[in-house]
Coordinates of C-alpha atoms in Angstrom, one line a residue:
Chain A
M1 CA 0.0 0.0 0.0
L2 CA 1.4 3.3 -1.0
I3 CA -1.1 5.5 0.9
K4 CA -0.2 4.7 4.4
T5 CA -2.8 5.1 7.1
N6 CA -0.6 6.0 10.1
D7 CA -3.6 7.1 12.3
D8 CA -2.6 9.3 15.0
G9 CA -5.9 8.9 16.8
F10 CA -7.4 12.3 16.1
I11 CA -7.3 12.6 12.4
H12 CA -10.7 11.6 11.4
P13 CA -13.8 12.4 13.2
V14 CA -15.9 9.3 13.8
P15 CA -19.5 10.1 13.0
G16 CA -20.5 9.3 16.6
E17 CA -18.0 11.9 17.8
I18 CA -19.6 14.7 16.0
T19 CA -21.9 16.7 18.1
P20 CA -25.4 16.7 16.7
R21 CA -26.5 20.0 15.6
A22 CA -29.5 20.0 18.0
A23 CA -27.3 19.3 21.0
Y24 CA -24.8 21.8 20.0
Q25 CA -27.5 24.4 19.7
N26 CA -29.0 23.5 23.1
R27 CA -25.7 23.8 24.7
R28 CA -25.1 27.2 22.9
E29 CA -28.4 28.4 24.2
L30 CA -27.9 27.2 27.7
L31 CA -24.5 29.1 27.8
R32 CA -26.1 32.1 26.3
F33 CA -28.8 31.9 29.1
M34 CA -26.1 31.7 31.8
A35 CA -24.1 34.3 30.1
S36 CA -27.2 36.6 30.3
G37 CA -26.8 36.7 34.1
A38 CA -29.3 34.0 35.2
A39 CA -26.5 31.8 36.7
G40 CA -24.8 34.6 38.6
G41 CA -21.9 37.0 38.0
T42 CA -18.8 35.0 37.9
L43 CA -20.2 32.1 36.2
A44 CA -21.8 34.2 33.7
A45 CA -18.5 35.7 32.7
W46 CA -17.0 32.3 32.4
A47 CA -20.0 31.1 30.3
G48 CA -19.8 34.1 28.3
R49 CA -16.2 33.5 27.4
Q50 CA -17.0 29.8 26.5
A51 CA -19.8 30.9 24.2
L52 CA -17.6 33.3 22.4
A53 CA -14.7 30.7 22.1
Q54 CA -16.9 28.4 20.1
Q55 CA -18.2 30.7 17.5
V56 CA -16.2 32.5 14.8
Q57 CA -16.0 36.1 15.8
R58 CA -16.6 38.5 13.0
P59 CA -13.7 40.9 13.0
G60 CA -15.9 43.8 11.8
K61 CA -13.6 45.2 9.2
L62 CA -15.3 44.3 5.9
A63 CA -18.8 43.5 4.6
P64 CA -20.6 40.8 6.4
L65 CA -21.0 37.5 4.5
P66 CA -22.7 35.0 6.8
G67 CA -22.8 31.2 6.0
T68 CA -24.7 28.4 7.6
R69 CA -22.6 25.7 9.1
S70 CA -21.8 23.2 6.3
A71 CA -23.2 19.7 6.4
V72 CA -20.4 18.5 4.1
A73 CA -18.5 15.6 5.8
G74 CA -15.2 16.9 7.1
A75 CA -16.1 20.5 6.4
V76 CA -16.0 21.8 10.0
T77 CA -12.9 21.0 12.0
M78 CA -13.0 21.5 15.6
E79 CA -9.6 22.8 15.9
K80 CA -9.0 26.2 17.3
V81 CA -9.5 28.9 14.7
T82 CA -6.5 31.0 13.8
D83 CA -6.7 34.7 14.7
Y84 CA -8.1 36.8 12.0
K85 CA -5.1 39.1 12.4
D86 CA -2.8 36.4 11.6
A87 CA -4.8 35.0 8.8
A88 CA -5.1 38.4 7.2
S89 CA -1.5 39.5 7.7
Y90 CA 0.5 36.5 6.9
N91 CA -0.1 35.7 3.2
N92 CA 1.5 34.3 0.2
F93 CA 0.1 36.3 -2.8
Y94 CA 3.0 37.0 -5.0
E95 CA 1.1 39.5 -7.2
F96 CA 1.5 41.8 -4.2
G97 CA 5.0 40.8 -3.3
T98 CA 6.9 37.8 -2.1
D99 CA 7.2 38.7 1.5
K100 CA 4.4 37.4 3.6
A101 CA 3.6 40.9 5.0
D102 CA 3.5 42.4 1.5
P103 CA 0.1 41.4 0.4
A104 CA -1.6 43.0 3.5
R105 CA 0.5 46.1 2.8
N106 CA -0.2 46.3 -1.0
A107 CA -3.4 44.6 -1.9
H108 CA -5.7 47.6 -1.1
T109 CA -5.1 48.7 -4.8
L110 CA -6.9 45.6 -6.1
K111 CA -10.2 46.6 -7.5
T112 CA -12.8 43.9 -6.8
T113 CA -15.8 45.6 -8.4
P114 CA -16.7 45.1 -11.1
W115 CA -15.5 41.6 -11.2
T116 CA -16.4 38.7 -13.6
V117 CA -15.4 35.1 -13.8
E118 CA -15.2 33.5 -17.2
V119 CA -16.1 29.8 -17.2
D120 CA -15.3 28.2 -20.7
G121 CA -13.4 25.4 -22.5
L122 CA -15.0 21.9 -22.6
V123 CA -18.4 22.8 -21.2
K124 CA -21.9 22.8 -22.8
K125 CA -22.8 26.3 -21.2
P126 CA -19.7 28.6 -21.1
A127 CA -20.7 31.8 -19.4
K128 CA -19.3 34.9 -17.9
Y129 CA -20.5 35.3 -14.3
A130 CA -20.7 38.7 -12.6
I131 CA -19.5 38.3 -9.0
E132 CA -22.9 39.3 -7.8
D133 CA -24.4 36.4 -9.5
L134 CA -21.7 33.9 -8.4
L135 CA -22.3 34.9 -4.9
K136 CA -26.1 33.8 -5.3
L137 CA -25.5 30.8 -7.2
S138 CA -25.7 28.6 -4.2
A139 CA -26.2 29.0 -0.5
Q140 CA -23.1 30.3 1.4
E141 CA -21.9 27.9 3.8
E142 CA -19.2 28.1 6.8
R143 CA -16.5 25.7 6.6
I144 CA -13.5 25.5 9.0
Y145 CA -10.6 24.1 7.2
R146 CA -7.1 23.3 8.0
L147 CA -4.9 25.3 5.6
R148 CA -1.2 23.7 5.1
C149 CA 1.3 25.6 3.2
V150 CA 4.0 24.0 1.3
E151 CA 6.4 25.9 3.3
G152 CA 5.6 24.1 6.4
W153 CA 3.1 26.2 8.4
S154 CA -0.6 25.9 8.9
M155 CA -3.6 27.8 9.9
V156 CA -7.4 26.9 10.8
I157 CA -9.6 29.2 8.8
P158 CA -13.4 29.6 8.8
W159 CA -14.2 30.2 5.0
V160 CA -17.5 31.1 3.7
G161 CA -18.5 29.8 0.2
Y162 CA -19.9 26.6 -1.5
S163 CA -18.8 23.7 -3.2
L164 CA -17.2 24.4 -6.6
A165 CA -19.3 21.5 -7.8
R166 CA -22.3 23.7 -7.8
L167 CA -20.8 25.9 -10.4
I168 CA -19.4 23.0 -12.4
E169 CA -22.9 21.5 -12.5
K170 CA -24.2 24.7 -14.0
V171 CA -21.9 24.8 -16.9
E172 CA -22.3 21.0 -17.8
P173 CA -18.7 19.8 -18.5
L174 CA -18.4 17.8 -21.9
G175 CA -17.6 14.1 -21.8
N176 CA -13.9 14.8 -22.7
A177 CA -13.4 17.4 -20.1
K178 CA -10.8 15.9 -17.6
Y179 CA -9.2 18.9 -15.9
V180 CA -10.2 22.2 -14.7
E181 CA -7.7 25.2 -15.0
F182 CA -7.9 28.2 -12.8
I183 CA -6.5 31.5 -14.0
T184 CA -6.2 34.5 -11.5
Q185 CA -6.0 38.1 -12.0
A186 CA -2.9 39.6 -13.4
D187 CA -3.2 43.4 -13.6
R188 CA 0.0 45.3 -13.8
A189 CA -1.7 48.6 -12.7
T190 CA -2.9 47.2 -9.3
M191 CA -0.5 44.4 -8.6
P192 CA 3.1 45.6 -7.9
G193 CA 4.5 42.2 -7.6
L194 CA 4.0 41.4 -11.4
R195 CA 6.9 43.7 -12.1
A196 CA 9.1 40.8 -10.7
S197 CA 9.4 37.9 -12.9
V198 CA 9.1 35.5 -10.0
L199 CA 6.4 33.3 -11.7
D200 CA 5.0 33.2 -15.3
W201 CA 1.9 35.6 -14.8
P202 CA -1.0 35.1 -14.7
Y203 CA -0.9 32.6 -11.9
A204 CA -2.4 29.4 -13.1
E205 CA -3.4 26.3 -11.2
G206 CA -5.4 23.2 -11.9
L207 CA -7.3 20.1 -10.6
R208 CA -8.5 16.9 -12.0
L209 CA -12.2 17.1 -12.7
D210 CA -13.0 14.7 -10.0
E211 CA -11.0 16.6 -7.5
A212 CA -12.7 19.7 -8.6
M213 CA -16.0 18.0 -8.2
H214 CA -15.3 16.8 -4.6
P215 CA -17.6 18.5 -2.2
L216 CA -14.8 19.7 0.1
T217 CA -13.4 21.7 -2.8
L218 CA -14.6 25.1 -2.1
L219 CA -15.3 28.3 -4.2
A220 CA -14.7 30.7 -1.2
F221 CA -16.1 34.3 -1.2
G222 CA -15.4 35.2 2.6
M223 CA -13.8 34.2 5.8
Y224 CA -14.6 34.8 9.5
G225 CA -18.2 35.7 8.4
E226 CA -17.0 38.7 6.1
V227 CA -16.0 39.1 2.5
L228 CA -12.5 38.1 1.8
P229 CA -9.8 40.7 2.5
N230 CA -7.9 41.5 -0.7
Q231 CA -4.8 39.8 0.4
N232 CA -6.7 36.6 1.0
G233 CA -7.8 36.5 -2.6
A234 CA -10.9 38.8 -3.0
P235 CA -13.5 38.6 -4.3
V236 CA -13.4 34.8 -5.1
R237 CA -10.8 32.2 -4.6
L238 CA -10.4 28.4 -4.4
V239 CA -9.8 26.3 -1.3
V240 CA -8.6 22.7 -1.7
P241 CA -8.1 21.7 2.0
W242 CA -6.2 18.5 1.3
K243 CA -3.7 20.1 -1.0
Y244 CA -0.9 22.5 -0.3
G245 CA -2.1 26.2 -0.1
F246 CA -0.6 27.3 -3.5
K247 CA -3.1 24.9 -5.3
S248 CA -5.8 27.2 -4.3
G249 CA -5.6 30.2 -6.7
K250 CA -6.7 33.6 -5.4
S251 CA -8.8 36.4 -7.2
I252 CA -9.9 34.0 -9.9
V253 CA -11.0 35.6 -13.3
R254 CA -11.2 32.5 -15.5
I255 CA -12.1 28.8 -15.1
R256 CA -11.5 26.6 -18.1
F257 CA -12.2 22.8 -18.7
T258 CA -9.6 20.9 -20.6
E259 CA -8.7 17.5 -21.8
Q260 CA -5.0 17.8 -21.1
E261 CA -3.5 18.4 -17.8
P262 CA -3.0 22.1 -17.5
R263 CA 0.4 23.7 -16.7
T264 CA 0.5 25.3 -13.5
A265 CA 2.5 28.3 -12.4
W266 CA 4.7 26.6 -9.9
N267 CA 5.0 23.5 -12.0
K268 CA 6.6 25.9 -14.7
A269 CA 8.9 27.6 -12.3
A270 CA 10.2 24.4 -10.6
A271 CA 8.7 21.2 -11.9
N272 CA 10.8 18.9 -9.6
E273 CA 9.6 20.9 -6.6
Y274 CA 5.9 21.5 -7.3
G275 CA 4.0 18.8 -8.9
F276 CA 0.5 18.9 -10.4
Y277 CA -1.1 17.0 -7.4
S278 CA 0.6 18.6 -4.5
N279 CA -1.5 16.7 -1.9
V280 CA -0.3 17.3 1.6
N281 CA 1.8 14.2 2.4
P282 CA 4.0 13.9 5.3
N283 CA 5.6 10.9 3.7
V284 CA 6.9 12.7 0.6
D285 CA 9.4 15.4 1.4
H286 CA 9.8 18.5 -0.6
P287 CA 13.1 18.2 -2.4
R288 CA 14.6 20.8 -0.1
W289 CA 12.8 20.2 3.1
S290 CA 10.8 17.7 5.2
Q291 CA 7.0 17.8 5.0
A292 CA 6.7 15.5 8.2
T293 CA 5.9 18.5 10.5
E294 CA 4.4 21.9 10.4
R295 CA 4.0 25.0 12.5
R296 CA 0.6 26.1 13.4
I297 CA 0.5 29.9 13.1
G298 CA -0.3 31.9 16.3
E299 CA -1.2 28.7 18.3
D300 CA 2.0 26.9 19.1
G301 CA 4.3 29.1 21.2
L302 CA 7.8 30.0 20.1
F303 CA 9.2 27.1 22.2
A304 CA 6.5 24.4 21.2
K305 CA 7.4 21.4 19.1
K306 CA 6.1 21.6 15.6
R307 CA 3.1 19.4 15.1
K308 CA 3.0 16.3 12.8
T309 CA 1.6 16.8 9.5
L310 CA -1.4 14.6 8.6
M311 CA -1.9 12.7 5.4
F312 CA -3.9 14.7 2.9
N313 CA -3.9 17.5 5.8
G314 CA -6.3 15.3 7.8
Y315 CA -8.9 14.7 5.0
E316 CA -7.8 11.4 4.2
A317 CA -11.2 9.7 5.0
Q318 CA -12.9 12.2 2.6
V319 CA -10.5 12.3 -0.3
G320 CA -8.2 9.1 0.0
Q321 CA -10.3 7.1 -2.6
L322 CA -9.5 9.8 -5.3
Y323 CA -6.0 8.5 -5.3
A324 CA -6.5 4.9 -4.9
G325 CA -3.8 2.8 -6.8
M326 CA -1.8 6.1 -7.5
D327 CA 2.0 6.4 -6.7
L328 CA 1.9 9.6 -4.7
K329 CA 5.8 9.7 -4.7
K330 CA 5.6 10.0 -8.4
N331 CA 2.5 12.0 -8.6
Y332 CA 3.6 14.4 -6.0
Chain B
M1 CA 48.5 47.7 9.7
A2 CA 49.2 49.1 6.1
S3 CA 51.2 52.0 5.9
S4 CA 49.0 55.1 6.2
A5 CA 51.6 57.1 4.2
T6 CA 51.0 55.3 0.7
H7 CA 47.2 54.9 1.4
A8 CA 46.3 58.4 2.9
A9 CA 43.7 60.2 1.0
P10 CA 44.7 63.4 -0.8
A11 CA 44.5 66.3 1.4
S12 CA 41.4 67.6 -0.5
R13 CA 39.5 64.5 0.5
R14 CA 40.8 64.2 4.0
P15 CA 37.9 64.4 6.5
P16 CA 37.9 67.2 9.0
A17 CA 39.9 66.5 12.1
A18 CA 36.7 66.4 14.4
V19 CA 35.7 63.2 12.7
S20 CA 38.9 61.6 13.6
R21 CA 38.8 63.0 17.1
G22 CA 35.3 61.7 17.4
L23 CA 36.4 58.1 16.5
M24 CA 39.2 58.2 18.9
H25 CA 36.8 59.5 21.7
P26 CA 36.7 57.2 24.7
A27 CA 33.0 57.0 24.5
A28 CA 33.2 55.8 20.8
K29 CA 33.5 52.2 21.5
P30 CA 30.8 51.9 24.2
L31 CA 28.5 53.8 21.9
L32 CA 29.1 51.5 19.0
F33 CA 28.6 48.5 21.4
A34 CA 25.2 49.8 22.4
L35 CA 24.2 50.4 18.9
C36 CA 25.4 46.9 17.7
L37 CA 23.2 45.4 20.6
L38 CA 20.0 47.4 19.4
P39 CA 18.8 44.7 17.0
F40 CA 19.2 42.1 19.7
G41 CA 17.3 44.2 22.1
W42 CA 14.5 44.9 19.5
L43 CA 14.2 41.3 18.8
F44 CA 14.1 40.3 22.5
Y45 CA 11.6 42.8 23.2
G46 CA 9.5 41.7 20.1
A47 CA 9.6 38.2 21.4
L48 CA 8.4 39.0 24.8
T49 CA 5.6 41.3 23.8
D50 CA 4.3 39.1 20.9
G51 CA 5.5 41.7 18.3
L52 CA 7.2 39.6 15.8
G53 CA 4.2 38.9 13.6
A54 CA 2.1 35.8 12.9
N55 CA 5.2 33.5 12.7
P56 CA 7.7 34.7 15.4
A57 CA 10.1 31.6 14.9
E58 CA 10.5 32.4 11.2
Y59 CA 11.0 36.1 12.0
L60 CA 13.8 35.3 14.5
I61 CA 15.6 33.0 12.3
R62 CA 15.3 35.4 9.3
A63 CA 16.1 38.6 11.3
T64 CA 19.3 37.2 12.9
G65 CA 20.4 35.8 9.5
D66 CA 19.9 39.3 8.0
W67 CA 21.8 41.0 10.8
T68 CA 24.7 38.5 10.5
L69 CA 24.9 39.6 6.9
R70 CA 24.8 43.2 7.7
F71 CA 27.6 42.8 10.3
L72 CA 29.6 40.8 7.8
C73 CA 29.3 43.8 5.3
L74 CA 30.1 46.3 8.0
T75 CA 33.2 44.5 9.2
L76 CA 34.4 44.0 5.7
A77 CA 34.0 47.8 5.0
V78 CA 36.1 48.9 7.7
T79 CA 39.4 48.5 5.9
P80 CA 38.3 50.0 2.6
L81 CA 36.6 52.9 4.4
R82 CA 39.6 53.5 6.4
V83 CA 42.0 53.7 3.5
L84 CA 39.7 55.6 1.0
A85 CA 38.4 58.1 3.6
G86 CA 41.8 58.5 5.3
L87 CA 40.5 57.4 8.6
P88 CA 43.1 55.1 10.3
A89 CA 40.9 55.5 13.7
L90 CA 38.3 53.2 12.0
A91 CA 40.5 50.2 12.6
R92 CA 39.8 50.2 16.2
F93 CA 36.2 49.1 15.5
R94 CA 36.7 46.3 13.2
R95 CA 37.1 43.5 15.9
M96 CA 34.0 44.6 17.7
L97 CA 31.9 44.5 14.5
G98 CA 33.4 41.2 13.7
L99 CA 32.5 39.7 17.0
F100 CA 29.0 41.1 16.8
M101 CA 28.8 39.2 13.4
Y102 CA 29.7 36.1 15.3
F103 CA 27.1 36.9 18.1
Y104 CA 24.3 37.3 15.5
V105 CA 25.3 34.2 13.6
V106 CA 25.2 32.2 17.0
L107 CA 21.7 33.6 17.6
H108 CA 20.8 32.6 14.0
L109 CA 22.1 28.9 14.5
V110 CA 20.4 28.8 18.0
S111 CA 17.1 30.0 16.6
Y112 CA 17.2 27.4 13.9
A113 CA 18.1 24.6 16.1
W114 CA 15.6 25.6 18.8
F115 CA 12.5 26.9 17.1
D116 CA 12.7 24.9 14.0
M117 CA 14.2 21.7 15.1
G118 CA 13.4 21.6 18.6
F119 CA 17.2 20.9 19.5
D120 CA 16.7 17.5 18.0
V121 CA 20.3 16.6 16.9
S122 CA 19.5 13.8 14.6
E123 CA 16.7 16.0 12.9
I124 CA 19.3 18.6 12.6
A125 CA 21.9 16.1 11.1
R126 CA 19.2 15.0 8.7
D127 CA 18.4 18.5 7.6
I128 CA 22.0 19.4 7.0
A129 CA 22.3 16.3 4.8
K130 CA 19.0 17.1 3.1
R131 CA 19.3 20.8 2.4
P132 CA 22.6 21.9 0.9
F133 CA 21.7 25.6 1.9
I134 CA 21.8 24.5 5.6
L135 CA 25.1 22.7 5.0
V136 CA 26.7 25.8 3.4
G137 CA 25.4 28.0 6.3
F138 CA 26.7 25.6 8.9
A139 CA 30.1 25.5 7.0
A140 CA 30.3 29.3 7.2
F141 CA 29.5 29.2 10.9
L142 CA 32.3 26.6 11.5
L143 CA 34.8 28.7 9.5
L144 CA 33.9 31.9 11.6
T145 CA 34.5 30.0 14.9
P146 CA 38.2 30.0 14.9
L147 CA 38.2 33.7 13.9
A148 CA 36.0 34.6 16.8
A149 CA 38.1 32.4 19.1
T150 CA 41.5 34.2 18.2
S151 CA 40.0 37.7 18.3
F152 CA 41.8 38.7 21.6
N153 CA 45.2 40.3 21.6
R154 CA 47.0 37.5 23.3
A155 CA 45.9 35.2 20.5
V156 CA 47.4 37.6 17.9
K157 CA 50.6 37.6 19.8
A158 CA 50.7 33.8 20.2
L159 CA 49.8 33.1 16.5
G160 CA 52.2 35.8 15.2
A161 CA 50.7 38.7 13.2
K162 CA 51.3 37.1 9.9
R163 CA 49.7 33.7 10.7
W164 CA 46.9 35.5 12.5
Q165 CA 46.2 37.6 9.3
A166 CA 46.2 34.6 7.1
L167 CA 43.8 32.8 9.4
H168 CA 41.4 35.8 9.5
K169 CA 41.3 35.8 5.5
L170 CA 38.9 33.0 6.1
V171 CA 36.3 35.7 6.5
Y172 CA 36.5 36.1 2.6
A173 CA 35.5 32.6 2.2
V174 CA 32.7 33.0 4.8
A175 CA 31.4 35.9 2.8
G176 CA 31.0 33.7 -0.3
L177 CA 29.3 30.9 1.7
A178 CA 27.0 33.3 3.2
V179 CA 25.9 34.7 0.1
L180 CA 25.4 31.2 -1.4
H181 CA 23.5 30.2 1.7
F182 CA 21.1 33.2 1.3
F183 CA 20.9 32.6 -2.5
W184 CA 19.9 29.0 -2.1
M185 CA 17.3 29.8 0.5
R186 CA 15.7 32.1 -1.8
A187 CA 16.0 29.9 -4.9
G188 CA 12.7 28.2 -4.3
K189 CA 10.9 31.6 -4.3
N190 CA 12.9 32.8 -7.5
D191 CA 13.2 36.1 -5.5
F192 CA 16.8 37.2 -5.6
A193 CA 16.3 41.0 -5.1
E194 CA 17.7 41.1 -1.5
V195 CA 20.3 38.5 -2.1
A196 CA 21.6 40.6 -5.1
V197 CA 21.9 43.6 -2.6
Y198 CA 24.2 41.6 -0.3
A199 CA 26.1 40.1 -3.2
A200 CA 26.8 43.4 -4.7
I201 CA 28.0 45.0 -1.5
L202 CA 30.3 42.1 -0.7
A203 CA 31.5 42.0 -4.4
V204 CA 32.6 45.7 -4.2
L205 CA 34.2 45.1 -0.6
L206 CA 36.2 42.0 -1.8
G207 CA 36.8 43.5 -5.4
W208 CA 38.5 46.4 -3.7
R209 CA 40.8 44.0 -2.0
V210 CA 41.6 42.2 -5.2
L211 CA 42.4 45.5 -6.9
Q212 CA 44.8 46.4 -4.0
W213 CA 46.5 43.1 -4.1
A214 CA 47.0 43.5 -7.9
K215 CA 48.4 47.0 -7.5
R216 CA 50.8 45.7 -4.9
K217 CA 51.9 42.9 -7.1
R218 CA 52.6 45.4 -9.8
A219 CA 54.5 47.7 -7.6

C-alpha cells in the first residue's frame, strides 16, 4: 500500500463523535442563558467566554458574509480557529510581493468591483459570471478548514463559500473534459508584484475534474463571516483543503475545462519541486525540506515543538479514494 | 597595519579633524557596542511582547540571519573605508563589528536549532544532509568560529601577526558561503532582489581588496 494510514488517533472524526446540531445548539442556548446573568456574576463571565470561544467572531472590518454551518463531511474541523489578524496579515500572494507581509500592505489597490469570472473550455454552457451572480449561485456555507502551506506552516480558517461542484454542474462539462484550470487576476496597474518575474503570470493552477467536483473543494467568497480581504484572494478564490495552499488560486478570473493536464505556474517555475497534485503528504518530502511536521501559526508558542503533518492534511477519510492505486511519490 | 603614508587620501578629501577625534573619543567604542546590541534588544523585546508577527520563529531566524549579513558587510567595509576616507581610527572598531557578526550568527544558529528543530540533534543532522543551503550556512559558521576564538590580543601575539592575518582571511570564504546560503534559501521563491543587494555590496568590498592586491603585485 502506498497510501499509508498512520492514524494518529485524532485525524478523522468518527461520525459518533460529531456533536449533533441540536445538542450543539442546546448547549449554546444554555451558555447564552447563563451568560445573560441568570446563573450569577462569575459563572456568567465564564460562560460568556465559553460561548464566544466556540463561534467564529466577525472581525468587523469588511462587509458581512454569513454562511450556515456546512453539512459536508469533514467541512468543519473543531480545531482552534487562527486569529483573523494572523490569517489576514501572513499571506503568500506574489502578485503583491513575495514577503508574507507584502500582500496585506499592498493589496488595497486591487479593484474587486466590477469583477467577472469567465467559465469556458469543454463545457456545454460557457458563461461569464458577474461576481454578484456567483455569490447567489448557491447557499453560502461556513467551513472551518485546516490550511497547510508547502512551506511548512498551517492555519485553521473559517471560510465562507460553497462547493465548486455547484458551479461545475451549472456549466455542464463535456464528456472529454478531464481537468479544470484556474487563472487568476494579473493586472500590472494594481498588482506591484507582477513587475518581478518570480512566476510566469498570470498565476495558473489546476485540478483533475473529480478533485474539482469533490464536495470539500470550495469556491470561497469570505472568511470569518465577512467578504475576503484583498490579500486573501478577494473577491473569489479556491480552497482545496487536502492540498498545499498554493493549489488554491486567489482572485480568480477564469475557469477553463480541458482534456489535457494544465500547466501550473509553480510547475513551470520548478517542476521538480511542485508537482501537479501537491497533496499534503508527510511521507513525501519537498526536495529541499521535510514535510513531516508543520508550525501552526499563532497557536503553538515559540518554544513548542512543531506538530505532525497529517496525510491529506487530515482529510484522508474524505479524499483518499480519489488517489487509490496512484503512486503519490511519483504523482507528488 | 598597512602604511598610512601610501594609502592616505589626498589632502582635499581628508575628513575634518573633528571626525578623527570623534572616532578616537573614549565613548566611541561603548557607543558602538550599544548600537550593535540594538537589533538584539529589539528582537528580544518583540519576542516578549508578541510583536514579531504571525510566525515569530521564522521572523527570529530570518532577522538574525539578516543581521549576520549586515555585520559581515560592516566588518569588511572597515578597511576600504579606513583607506579611502583616510580615517585610520576606524580600525579600532573592526574587531567589535566582527565579534557582533559572530554573536548574530550564533543567535541565528540557535534560533534554527531551537525553534525549527526543537534541539533534536538527529533531525538537525538529517536537515543538514537534506538541504545543501543549511550545510553551506553551517560550514560558514564553522569557519567563523576560529576567527572569533582568536580575536583577543594574546591570540594575535601567540599566533604571530602573519599567521593571524592569514587565518582571518577565512572571512572572505565566509562571505562567499553566506551569500550562497542566502541565494539557495531564496532559490525556491525565485526572488533574488535582497540576495543581489548583499552580493553586490560584498563583491565591491572583496573586489576592492583584489584591486589592492593586484596593485601591490605590480608595484
